[in-house]
PDB file of C-alpha atoms in Angstrom:
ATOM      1  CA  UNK E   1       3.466   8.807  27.507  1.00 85.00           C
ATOM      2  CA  UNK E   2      -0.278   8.667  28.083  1.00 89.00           C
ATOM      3  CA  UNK E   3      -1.280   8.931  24.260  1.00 93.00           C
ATOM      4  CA  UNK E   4       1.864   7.134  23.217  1.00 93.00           C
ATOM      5  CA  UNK E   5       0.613   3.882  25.140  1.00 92.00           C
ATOM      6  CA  UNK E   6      -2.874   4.361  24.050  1.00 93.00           C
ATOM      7  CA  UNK E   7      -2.256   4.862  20.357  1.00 92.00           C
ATOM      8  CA  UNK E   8       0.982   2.005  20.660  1.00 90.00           C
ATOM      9  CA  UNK E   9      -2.049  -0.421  22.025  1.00 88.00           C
ATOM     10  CA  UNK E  10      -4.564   0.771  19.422  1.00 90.00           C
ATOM     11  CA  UNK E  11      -2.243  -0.184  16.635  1.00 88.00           C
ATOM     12  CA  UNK E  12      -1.329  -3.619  18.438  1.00 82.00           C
ATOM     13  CA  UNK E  13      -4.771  -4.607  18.522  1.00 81.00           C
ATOM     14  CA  UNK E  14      -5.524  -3.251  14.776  1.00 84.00           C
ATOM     15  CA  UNK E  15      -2.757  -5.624  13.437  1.00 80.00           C
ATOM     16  CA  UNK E  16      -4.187  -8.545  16.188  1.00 71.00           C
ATOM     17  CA  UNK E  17      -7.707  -7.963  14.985  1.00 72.00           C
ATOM     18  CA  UNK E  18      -6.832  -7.174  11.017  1.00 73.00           C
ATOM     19  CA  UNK E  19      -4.155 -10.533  10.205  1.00 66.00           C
ATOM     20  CA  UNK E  20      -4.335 -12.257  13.534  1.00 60.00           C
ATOM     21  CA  UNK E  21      -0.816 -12.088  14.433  1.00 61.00           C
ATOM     22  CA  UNK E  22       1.851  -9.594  14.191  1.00 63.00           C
ATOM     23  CA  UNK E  23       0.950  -7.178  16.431  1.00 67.00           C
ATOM     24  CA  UNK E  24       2.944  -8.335  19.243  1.00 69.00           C
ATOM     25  CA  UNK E  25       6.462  -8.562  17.086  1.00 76.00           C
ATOM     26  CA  UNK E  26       5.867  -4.702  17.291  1.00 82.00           C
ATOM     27  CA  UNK E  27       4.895  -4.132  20.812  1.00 87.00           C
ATOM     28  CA  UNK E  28       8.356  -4.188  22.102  1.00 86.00           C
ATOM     29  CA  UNK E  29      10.126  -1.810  19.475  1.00 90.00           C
ATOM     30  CA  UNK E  30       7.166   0.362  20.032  1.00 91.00           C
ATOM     31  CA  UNK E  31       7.409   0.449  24.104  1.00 93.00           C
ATOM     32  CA  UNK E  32      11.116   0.748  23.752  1.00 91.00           C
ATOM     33  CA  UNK E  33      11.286   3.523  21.425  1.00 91.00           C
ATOM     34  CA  UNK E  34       7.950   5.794  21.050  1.00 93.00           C
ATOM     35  CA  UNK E  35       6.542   4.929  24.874  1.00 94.00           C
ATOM     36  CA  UNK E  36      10.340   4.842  26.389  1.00 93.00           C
ATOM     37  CA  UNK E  37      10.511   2.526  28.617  1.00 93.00           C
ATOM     38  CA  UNK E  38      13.827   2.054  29.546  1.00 89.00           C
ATOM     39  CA  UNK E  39      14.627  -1.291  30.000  1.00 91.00           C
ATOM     40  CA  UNK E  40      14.370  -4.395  27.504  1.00 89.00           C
ATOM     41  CA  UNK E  41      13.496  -6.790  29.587  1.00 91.00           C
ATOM     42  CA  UNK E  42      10.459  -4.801  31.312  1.00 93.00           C
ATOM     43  CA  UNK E  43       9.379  -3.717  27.171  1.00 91.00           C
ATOM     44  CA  UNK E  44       8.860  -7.411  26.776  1.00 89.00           C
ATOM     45  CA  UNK E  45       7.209  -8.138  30.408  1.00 91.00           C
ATOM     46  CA  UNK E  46       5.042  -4.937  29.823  1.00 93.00           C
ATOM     47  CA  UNK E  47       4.233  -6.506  26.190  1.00 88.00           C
ATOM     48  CA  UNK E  48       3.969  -9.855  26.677  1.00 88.00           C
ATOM     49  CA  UNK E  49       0.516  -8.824  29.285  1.00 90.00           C
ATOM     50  CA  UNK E  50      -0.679  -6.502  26.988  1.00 86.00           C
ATOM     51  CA  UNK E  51      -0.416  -8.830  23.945  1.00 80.00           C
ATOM     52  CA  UNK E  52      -2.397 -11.213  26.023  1.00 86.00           C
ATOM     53  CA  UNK E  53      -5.186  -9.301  26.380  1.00 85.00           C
ATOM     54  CA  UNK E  54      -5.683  -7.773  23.267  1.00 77.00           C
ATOM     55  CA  UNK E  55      -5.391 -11.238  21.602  1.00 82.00           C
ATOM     56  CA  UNK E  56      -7.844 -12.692  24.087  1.00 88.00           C
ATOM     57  CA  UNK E  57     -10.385  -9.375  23.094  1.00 82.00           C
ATOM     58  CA  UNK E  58      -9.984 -10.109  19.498  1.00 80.00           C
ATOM     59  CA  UNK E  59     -10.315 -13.813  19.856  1.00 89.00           C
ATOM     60  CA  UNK E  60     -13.947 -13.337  20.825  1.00 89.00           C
ATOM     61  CA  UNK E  61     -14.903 -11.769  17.443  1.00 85.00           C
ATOM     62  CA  UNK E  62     -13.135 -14.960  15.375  1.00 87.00           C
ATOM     63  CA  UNK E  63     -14.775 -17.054  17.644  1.00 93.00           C
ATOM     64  CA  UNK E  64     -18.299 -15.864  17.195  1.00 91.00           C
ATOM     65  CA  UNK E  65     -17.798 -16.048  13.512  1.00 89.00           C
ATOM     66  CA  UNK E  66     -16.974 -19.725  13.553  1.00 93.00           C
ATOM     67  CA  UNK E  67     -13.435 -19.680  12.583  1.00 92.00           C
ATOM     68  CA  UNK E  68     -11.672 -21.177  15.294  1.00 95.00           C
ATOM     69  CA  UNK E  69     -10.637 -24.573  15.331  1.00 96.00           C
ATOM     70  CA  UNK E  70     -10.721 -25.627  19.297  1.00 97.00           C
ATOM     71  CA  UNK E  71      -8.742 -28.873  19.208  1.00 97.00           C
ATOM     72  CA  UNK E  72      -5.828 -27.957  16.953  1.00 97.00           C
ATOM     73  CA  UNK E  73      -5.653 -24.849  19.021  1.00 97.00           C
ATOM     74  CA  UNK E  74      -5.546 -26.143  21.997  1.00 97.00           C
ATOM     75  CA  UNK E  75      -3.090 -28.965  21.578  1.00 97.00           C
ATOM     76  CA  UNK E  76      -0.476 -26.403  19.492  1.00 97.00           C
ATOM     77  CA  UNK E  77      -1.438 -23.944  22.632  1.00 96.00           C
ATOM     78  CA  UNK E  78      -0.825 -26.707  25.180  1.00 97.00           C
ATOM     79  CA  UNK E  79       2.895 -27.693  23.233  1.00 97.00           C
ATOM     80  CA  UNK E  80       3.503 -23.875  23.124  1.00 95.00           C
ATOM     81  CA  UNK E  81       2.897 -23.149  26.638  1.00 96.00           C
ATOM     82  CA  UNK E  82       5.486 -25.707  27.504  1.00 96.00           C
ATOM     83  CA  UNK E  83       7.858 -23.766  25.097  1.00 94.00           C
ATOM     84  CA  UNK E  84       7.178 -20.508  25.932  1.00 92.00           C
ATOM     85  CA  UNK E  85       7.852 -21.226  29.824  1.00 93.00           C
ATOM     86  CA  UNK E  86      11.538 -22.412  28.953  1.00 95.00           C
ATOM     87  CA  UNK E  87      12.128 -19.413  26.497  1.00 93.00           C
ATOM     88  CA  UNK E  88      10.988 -16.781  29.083  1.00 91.00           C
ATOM     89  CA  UNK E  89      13.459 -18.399  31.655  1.00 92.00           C
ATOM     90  CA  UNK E  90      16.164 -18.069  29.010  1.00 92.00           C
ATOM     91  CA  UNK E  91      15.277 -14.503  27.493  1.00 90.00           C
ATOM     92  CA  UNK E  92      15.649 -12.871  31.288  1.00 90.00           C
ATOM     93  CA  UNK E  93      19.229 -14.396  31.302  1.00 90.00           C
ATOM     94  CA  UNK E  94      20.166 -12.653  28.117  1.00 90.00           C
ATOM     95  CA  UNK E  95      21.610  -8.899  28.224  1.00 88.00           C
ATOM     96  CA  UNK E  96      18.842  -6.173  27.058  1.00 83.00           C
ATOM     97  CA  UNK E  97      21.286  -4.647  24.467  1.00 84.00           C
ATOM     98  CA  UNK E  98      21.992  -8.053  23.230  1.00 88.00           C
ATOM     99  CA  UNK E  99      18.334  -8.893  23.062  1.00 85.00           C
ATOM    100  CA  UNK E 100      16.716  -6.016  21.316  1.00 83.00           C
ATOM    101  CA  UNK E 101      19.548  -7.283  18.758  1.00 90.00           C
ATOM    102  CA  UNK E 102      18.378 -10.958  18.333  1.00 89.00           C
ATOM    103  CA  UNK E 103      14.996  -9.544  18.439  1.00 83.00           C
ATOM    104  CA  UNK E 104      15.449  -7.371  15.336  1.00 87.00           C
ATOM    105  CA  UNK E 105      17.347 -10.113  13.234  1.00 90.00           C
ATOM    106  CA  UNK E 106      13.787 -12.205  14.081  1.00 83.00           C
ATOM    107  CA  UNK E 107      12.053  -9.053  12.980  1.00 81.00           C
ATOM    108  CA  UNK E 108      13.539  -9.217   9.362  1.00 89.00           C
ATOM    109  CA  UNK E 109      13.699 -12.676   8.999  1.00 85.00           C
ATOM    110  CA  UNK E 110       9.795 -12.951   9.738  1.00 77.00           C
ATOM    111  CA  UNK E 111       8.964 -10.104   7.385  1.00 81.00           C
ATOM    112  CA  UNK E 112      10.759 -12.321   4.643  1.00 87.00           C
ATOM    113  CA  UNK E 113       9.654 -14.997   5.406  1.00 78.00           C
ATOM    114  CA  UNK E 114       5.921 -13.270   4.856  1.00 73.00           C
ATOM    115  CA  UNK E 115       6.799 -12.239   1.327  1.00 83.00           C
ATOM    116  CA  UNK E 116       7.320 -15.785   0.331  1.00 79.00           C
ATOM    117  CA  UNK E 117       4.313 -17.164  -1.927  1.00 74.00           C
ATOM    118  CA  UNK E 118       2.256 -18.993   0.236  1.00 65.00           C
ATOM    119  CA  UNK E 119       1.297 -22.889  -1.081  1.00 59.00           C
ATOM    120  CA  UNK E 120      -2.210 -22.795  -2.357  1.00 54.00           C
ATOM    121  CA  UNK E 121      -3.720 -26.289  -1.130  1.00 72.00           C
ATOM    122  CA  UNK E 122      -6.243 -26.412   1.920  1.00 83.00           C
ATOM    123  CA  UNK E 123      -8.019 -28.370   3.825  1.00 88.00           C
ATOM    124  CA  UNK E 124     -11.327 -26.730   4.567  1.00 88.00           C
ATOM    125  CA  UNK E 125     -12.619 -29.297   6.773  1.00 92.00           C
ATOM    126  CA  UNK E 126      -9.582 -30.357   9.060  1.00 94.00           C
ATOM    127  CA  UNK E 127     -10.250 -31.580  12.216  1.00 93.00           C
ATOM    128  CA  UNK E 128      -8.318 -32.653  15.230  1.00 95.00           C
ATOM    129  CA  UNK E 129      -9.969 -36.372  15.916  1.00 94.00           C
ATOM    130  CA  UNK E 130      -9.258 -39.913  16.579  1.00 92.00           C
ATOM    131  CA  UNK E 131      -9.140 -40.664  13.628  1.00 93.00           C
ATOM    132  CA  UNK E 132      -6.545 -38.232  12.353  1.00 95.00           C
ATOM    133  CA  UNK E 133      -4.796 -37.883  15.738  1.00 96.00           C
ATOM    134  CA  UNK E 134      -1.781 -40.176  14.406  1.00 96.00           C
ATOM    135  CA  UNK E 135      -1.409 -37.895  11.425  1.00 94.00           C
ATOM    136  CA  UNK E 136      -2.012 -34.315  12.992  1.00 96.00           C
ATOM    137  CA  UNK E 137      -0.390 -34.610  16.342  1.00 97.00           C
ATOM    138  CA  UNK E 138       3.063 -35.339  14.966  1.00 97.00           C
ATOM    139  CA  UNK E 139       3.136 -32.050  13.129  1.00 95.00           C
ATOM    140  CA  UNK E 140       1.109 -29.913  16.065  1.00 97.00           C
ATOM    141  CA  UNK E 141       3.388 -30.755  18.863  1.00 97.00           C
ATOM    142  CA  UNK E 142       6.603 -30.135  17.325  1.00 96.00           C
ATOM    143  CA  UNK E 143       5.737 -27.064  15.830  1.00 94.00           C
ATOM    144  CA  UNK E 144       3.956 -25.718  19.050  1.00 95.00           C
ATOM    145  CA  UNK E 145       6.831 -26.312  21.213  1.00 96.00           C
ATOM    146  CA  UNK E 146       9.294 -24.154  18.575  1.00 92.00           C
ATOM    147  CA  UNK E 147       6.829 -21.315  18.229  1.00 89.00           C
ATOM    148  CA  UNK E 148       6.603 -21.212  21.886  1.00 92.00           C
ATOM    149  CA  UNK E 149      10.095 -21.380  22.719  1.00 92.00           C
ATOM    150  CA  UNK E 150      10.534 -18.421  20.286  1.00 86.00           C
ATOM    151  CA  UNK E 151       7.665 -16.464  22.028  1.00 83.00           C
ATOM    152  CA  UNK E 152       8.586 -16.741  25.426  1.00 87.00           C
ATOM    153  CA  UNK E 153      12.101 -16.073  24.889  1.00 88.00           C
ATOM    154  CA  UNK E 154      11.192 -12.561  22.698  1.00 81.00           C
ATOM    155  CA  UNK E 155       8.241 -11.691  24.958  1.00 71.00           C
ATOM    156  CA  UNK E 156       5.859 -11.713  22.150  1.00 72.00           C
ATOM    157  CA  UNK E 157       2.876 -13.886  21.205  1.00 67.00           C
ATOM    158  CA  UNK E 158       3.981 -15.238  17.852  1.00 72.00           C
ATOM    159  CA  UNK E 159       1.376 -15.184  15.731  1.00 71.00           C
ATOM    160  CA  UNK E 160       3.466 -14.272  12.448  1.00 71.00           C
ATOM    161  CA  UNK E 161       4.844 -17.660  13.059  1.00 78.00           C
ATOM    162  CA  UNK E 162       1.653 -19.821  14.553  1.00 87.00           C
ATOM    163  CA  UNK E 163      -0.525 -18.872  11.521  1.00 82.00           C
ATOM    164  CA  UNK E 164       2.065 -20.310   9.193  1.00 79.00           C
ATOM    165  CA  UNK E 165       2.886 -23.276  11.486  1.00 86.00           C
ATOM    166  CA  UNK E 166      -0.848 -24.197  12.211  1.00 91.00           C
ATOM    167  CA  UNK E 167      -1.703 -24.372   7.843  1.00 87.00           C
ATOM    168  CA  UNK E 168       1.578 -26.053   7.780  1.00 85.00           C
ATOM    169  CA  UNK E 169       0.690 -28.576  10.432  1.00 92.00           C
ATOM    170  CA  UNK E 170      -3.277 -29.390   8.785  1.00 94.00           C
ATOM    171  CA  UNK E 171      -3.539 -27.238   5.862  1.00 90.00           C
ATOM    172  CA  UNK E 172      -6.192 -25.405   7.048  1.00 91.00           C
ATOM    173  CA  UNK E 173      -7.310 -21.934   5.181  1.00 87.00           C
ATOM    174  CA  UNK E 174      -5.788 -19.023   6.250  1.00 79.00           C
ATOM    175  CA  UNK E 175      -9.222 -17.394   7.982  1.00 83.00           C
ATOM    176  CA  UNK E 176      -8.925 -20.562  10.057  1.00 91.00           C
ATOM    177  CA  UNK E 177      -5.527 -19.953  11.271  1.00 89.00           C
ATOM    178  CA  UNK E 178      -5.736 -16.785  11.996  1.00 84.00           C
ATOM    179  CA  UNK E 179      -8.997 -17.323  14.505  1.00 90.00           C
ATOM    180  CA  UNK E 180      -7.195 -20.611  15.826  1.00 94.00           C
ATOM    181  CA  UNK E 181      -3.599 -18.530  16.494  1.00 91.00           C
ATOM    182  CA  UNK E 182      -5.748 -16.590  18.501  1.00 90.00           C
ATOM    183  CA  UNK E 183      -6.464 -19.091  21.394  1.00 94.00           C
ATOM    184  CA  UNK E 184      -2.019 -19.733  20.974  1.00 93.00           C
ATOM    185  CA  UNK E 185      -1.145 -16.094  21.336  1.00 89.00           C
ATOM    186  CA  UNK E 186      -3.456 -15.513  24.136  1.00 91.00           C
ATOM    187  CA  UNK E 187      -2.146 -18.301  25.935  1.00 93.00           C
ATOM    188  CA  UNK E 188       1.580 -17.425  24.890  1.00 90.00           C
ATOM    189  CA  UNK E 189       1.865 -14.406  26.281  1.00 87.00           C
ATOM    190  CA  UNK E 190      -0.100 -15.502  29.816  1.00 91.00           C
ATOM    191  CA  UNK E 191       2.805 -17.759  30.212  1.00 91.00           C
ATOM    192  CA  UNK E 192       5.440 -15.458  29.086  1.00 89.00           C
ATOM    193  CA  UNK E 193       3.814 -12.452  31.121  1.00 90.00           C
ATOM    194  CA  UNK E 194       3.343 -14.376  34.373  1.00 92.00           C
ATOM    195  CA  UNK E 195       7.325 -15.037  34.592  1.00 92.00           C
ATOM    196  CA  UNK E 196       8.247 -11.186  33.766  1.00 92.00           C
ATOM    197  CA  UNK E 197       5.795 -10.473  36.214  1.00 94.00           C
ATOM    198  CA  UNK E 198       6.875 -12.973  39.267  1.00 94.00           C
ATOM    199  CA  UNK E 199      10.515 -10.782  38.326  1.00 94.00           C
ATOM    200  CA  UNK E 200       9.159  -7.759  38.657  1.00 94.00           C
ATOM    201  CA  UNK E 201       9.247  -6.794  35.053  1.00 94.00           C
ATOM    202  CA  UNK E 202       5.895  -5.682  34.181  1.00 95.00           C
ATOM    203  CA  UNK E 203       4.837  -1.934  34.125  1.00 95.00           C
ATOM    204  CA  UNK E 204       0.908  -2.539  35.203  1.00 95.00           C
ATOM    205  CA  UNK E 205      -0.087   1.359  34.756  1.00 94.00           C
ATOM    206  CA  UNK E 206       1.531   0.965  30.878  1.00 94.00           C
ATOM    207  CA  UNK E 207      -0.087  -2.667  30.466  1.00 94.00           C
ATOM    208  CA  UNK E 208      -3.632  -1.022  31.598  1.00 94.00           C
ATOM    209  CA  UNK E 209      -3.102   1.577  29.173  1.00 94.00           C
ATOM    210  CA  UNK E 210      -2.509  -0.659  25.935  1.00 91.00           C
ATOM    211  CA  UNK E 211      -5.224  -2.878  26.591  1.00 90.00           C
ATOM    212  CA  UNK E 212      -7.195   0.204  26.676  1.00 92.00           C
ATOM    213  CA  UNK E 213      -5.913   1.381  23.143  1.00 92.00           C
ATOM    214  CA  UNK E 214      -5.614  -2.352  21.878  1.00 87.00           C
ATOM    215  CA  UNK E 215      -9.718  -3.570  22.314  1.00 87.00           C
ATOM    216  CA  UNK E 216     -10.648  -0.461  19.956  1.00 89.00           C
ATOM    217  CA  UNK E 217      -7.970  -1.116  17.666  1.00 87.00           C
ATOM    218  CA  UNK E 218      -8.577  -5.060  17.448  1.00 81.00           C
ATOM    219  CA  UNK E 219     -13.007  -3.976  16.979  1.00 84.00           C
ATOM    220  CA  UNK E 220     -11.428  -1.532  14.052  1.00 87.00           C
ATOM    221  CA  UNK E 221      -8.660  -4.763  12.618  1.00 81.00           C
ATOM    222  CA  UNK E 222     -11.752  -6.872  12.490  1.00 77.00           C
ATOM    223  CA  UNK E 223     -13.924  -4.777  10.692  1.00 82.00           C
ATOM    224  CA  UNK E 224     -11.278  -3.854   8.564  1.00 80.00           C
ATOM    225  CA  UNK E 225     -10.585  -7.372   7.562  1.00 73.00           C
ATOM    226  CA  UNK E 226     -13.995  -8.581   7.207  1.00 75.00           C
ATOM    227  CA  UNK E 227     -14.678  -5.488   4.217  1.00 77.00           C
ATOM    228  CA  UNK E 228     -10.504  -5.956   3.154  1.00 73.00           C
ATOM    229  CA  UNK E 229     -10.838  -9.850   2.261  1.00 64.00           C
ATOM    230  CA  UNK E 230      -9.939  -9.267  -0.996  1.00 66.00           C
ATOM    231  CA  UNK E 231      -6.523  -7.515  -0.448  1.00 71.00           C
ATOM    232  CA  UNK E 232      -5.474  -9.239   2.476  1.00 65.00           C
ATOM    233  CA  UNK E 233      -2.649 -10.529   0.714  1.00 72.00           C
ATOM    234  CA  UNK E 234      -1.270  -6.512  -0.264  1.00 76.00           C
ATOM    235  CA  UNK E 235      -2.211  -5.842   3.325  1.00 71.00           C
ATOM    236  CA  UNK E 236       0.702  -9.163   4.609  1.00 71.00           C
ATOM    237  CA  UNK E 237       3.167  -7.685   2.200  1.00 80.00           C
ATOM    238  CA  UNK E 238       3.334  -4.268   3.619  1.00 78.00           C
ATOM    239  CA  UNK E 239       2.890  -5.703   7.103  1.00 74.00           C
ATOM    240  CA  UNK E 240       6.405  -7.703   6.468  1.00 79.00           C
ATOM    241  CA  UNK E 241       7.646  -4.638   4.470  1.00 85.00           C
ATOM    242  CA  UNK E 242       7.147  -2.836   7.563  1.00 78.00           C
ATOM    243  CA  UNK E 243       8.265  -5.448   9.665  1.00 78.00           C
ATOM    244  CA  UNK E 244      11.526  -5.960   8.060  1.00 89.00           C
ATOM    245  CA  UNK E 245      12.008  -1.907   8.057  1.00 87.00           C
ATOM    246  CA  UNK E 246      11.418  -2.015  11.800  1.00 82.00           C
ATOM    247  CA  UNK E 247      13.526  -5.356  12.708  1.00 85.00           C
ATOM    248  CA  UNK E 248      16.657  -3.232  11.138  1.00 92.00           C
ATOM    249  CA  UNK E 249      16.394  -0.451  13.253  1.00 88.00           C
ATOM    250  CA  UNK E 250      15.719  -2.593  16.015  1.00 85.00           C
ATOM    251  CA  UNK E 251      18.535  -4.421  15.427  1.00 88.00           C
ATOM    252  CA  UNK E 252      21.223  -1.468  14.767  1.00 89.00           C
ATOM    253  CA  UNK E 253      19.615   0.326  17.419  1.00 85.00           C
ATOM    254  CA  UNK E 254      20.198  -2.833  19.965  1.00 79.00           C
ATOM    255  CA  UNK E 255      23.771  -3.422  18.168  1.00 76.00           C
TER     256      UNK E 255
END
């Protein structure tokens, strides 16, 4: 169980560190069914805590290179927090069998949603300010609120879905949005994590364990993307290749 945690964390923290999100859509299929843990709804306590922290580790790397953007994180973070605190209430009221269903059919639909060709124009120099408050916060908000709903009711820190909906909301490059998701899924899965925890559905001794694995696996993702910028796009497709495979087992296994 040991090395299963450890190496589970490690490759939670690789994805975190390597594409900025992802990593936590696999945490739960991977406590569930290499770790064991028996129950759904402490897989996504246990997770959600885990997640956290790993995203926090690798958010310090992005943020020393420059490549977060503070005020469009923190307002989609803010709007997300908001969600993910009604989705965790609702997630806990849903049977685990039921669940680890729901949670697969997200599984594929994210990983096809990946494979779609992404739109090509960007906004290098974006900014969250008075001046484009009226046409930024309209499309932050919303979107925050959705992703967050989604993430607290899964028990994962959605960035698959905050990258996309932060360059959706300002069209900012993808190296942006993955730094800026950061600062979302960190504060994500606090939210999510506090109210598994204040049920008594957090494993601490497995949480300790995959924050242990997930800091050297988010120092190896980060490396790993910085000399892999040029194939980061073959590196998404067989992250959603992978994530569809997984969301089907998941989902037939949950079924």
């Amino acid at each position: 169980m040991i090395i299963a945690a450890l190496a589970s964390g490690g490759l939670i923290g690789t994805v975190l560190g390597l594409v900025g999100g992802g990593g936590s859509i696999l945490a739960v299929p991977l406590l569930v069914y290499v770790v064991g843990v028996g129950s759904a709804h402490a897989a996504i306590g246990t997770a959600a805590v885990a997640v956290a922290a790993n995203a926090a580790f690798s958010l310090l790397g992005h943020a020393r290179a420059g490549t977060v953007k503070w005020p469009c994180a923190l307002v989609f973070a803010s709007a997300g927090v908001i969600g993910a605190a009604m989705g965790a209430e609702l997630g806990k009221a849903v049977d685990g069998g039921r669940l680890l269903t729901l949670f697969g059919l997200l599984m594929i639909g994210v990983g096809l949603s990946m494979l779609r060709p992404k739109r090509t124009s960007e906004a290098p120099d974006v900014r969250l300010s008075r001046a484009t408050a009226g046409r930024l916060l309209p499309r932050l908000v919303p979107i925050g609120l959705g992703v967050g709903l989604a993430a607290g009711f899964f028990g994962i820190g959605g960035g698959f879905l905050i990258v996309p909906g932060l360059m959706m909301a300002t069209a900012m490059p993808l190296k942006n949005a993955v730094g800026t998701s950061l600062v979302v899924v960190t504060a994500l899965g606090l939210t999510t994590a506090a109210s598994y925890a204040l049920s008594g559905f957090v494993d601490w001794l497995l949480v300790g364990m995959m924050i242990a694995g997930g800091m050297a696996g988010a120092a190896i993702g980060i490396a790993l993307g910085r000399r892999m910028a040029a194939r980061k796009g073959l590196l998404e497709r067989l992250f959603a290749v992978m994530v569809i495979a997984v969301g089907v087992y998941v989902a037939l296994r949950g079924a």
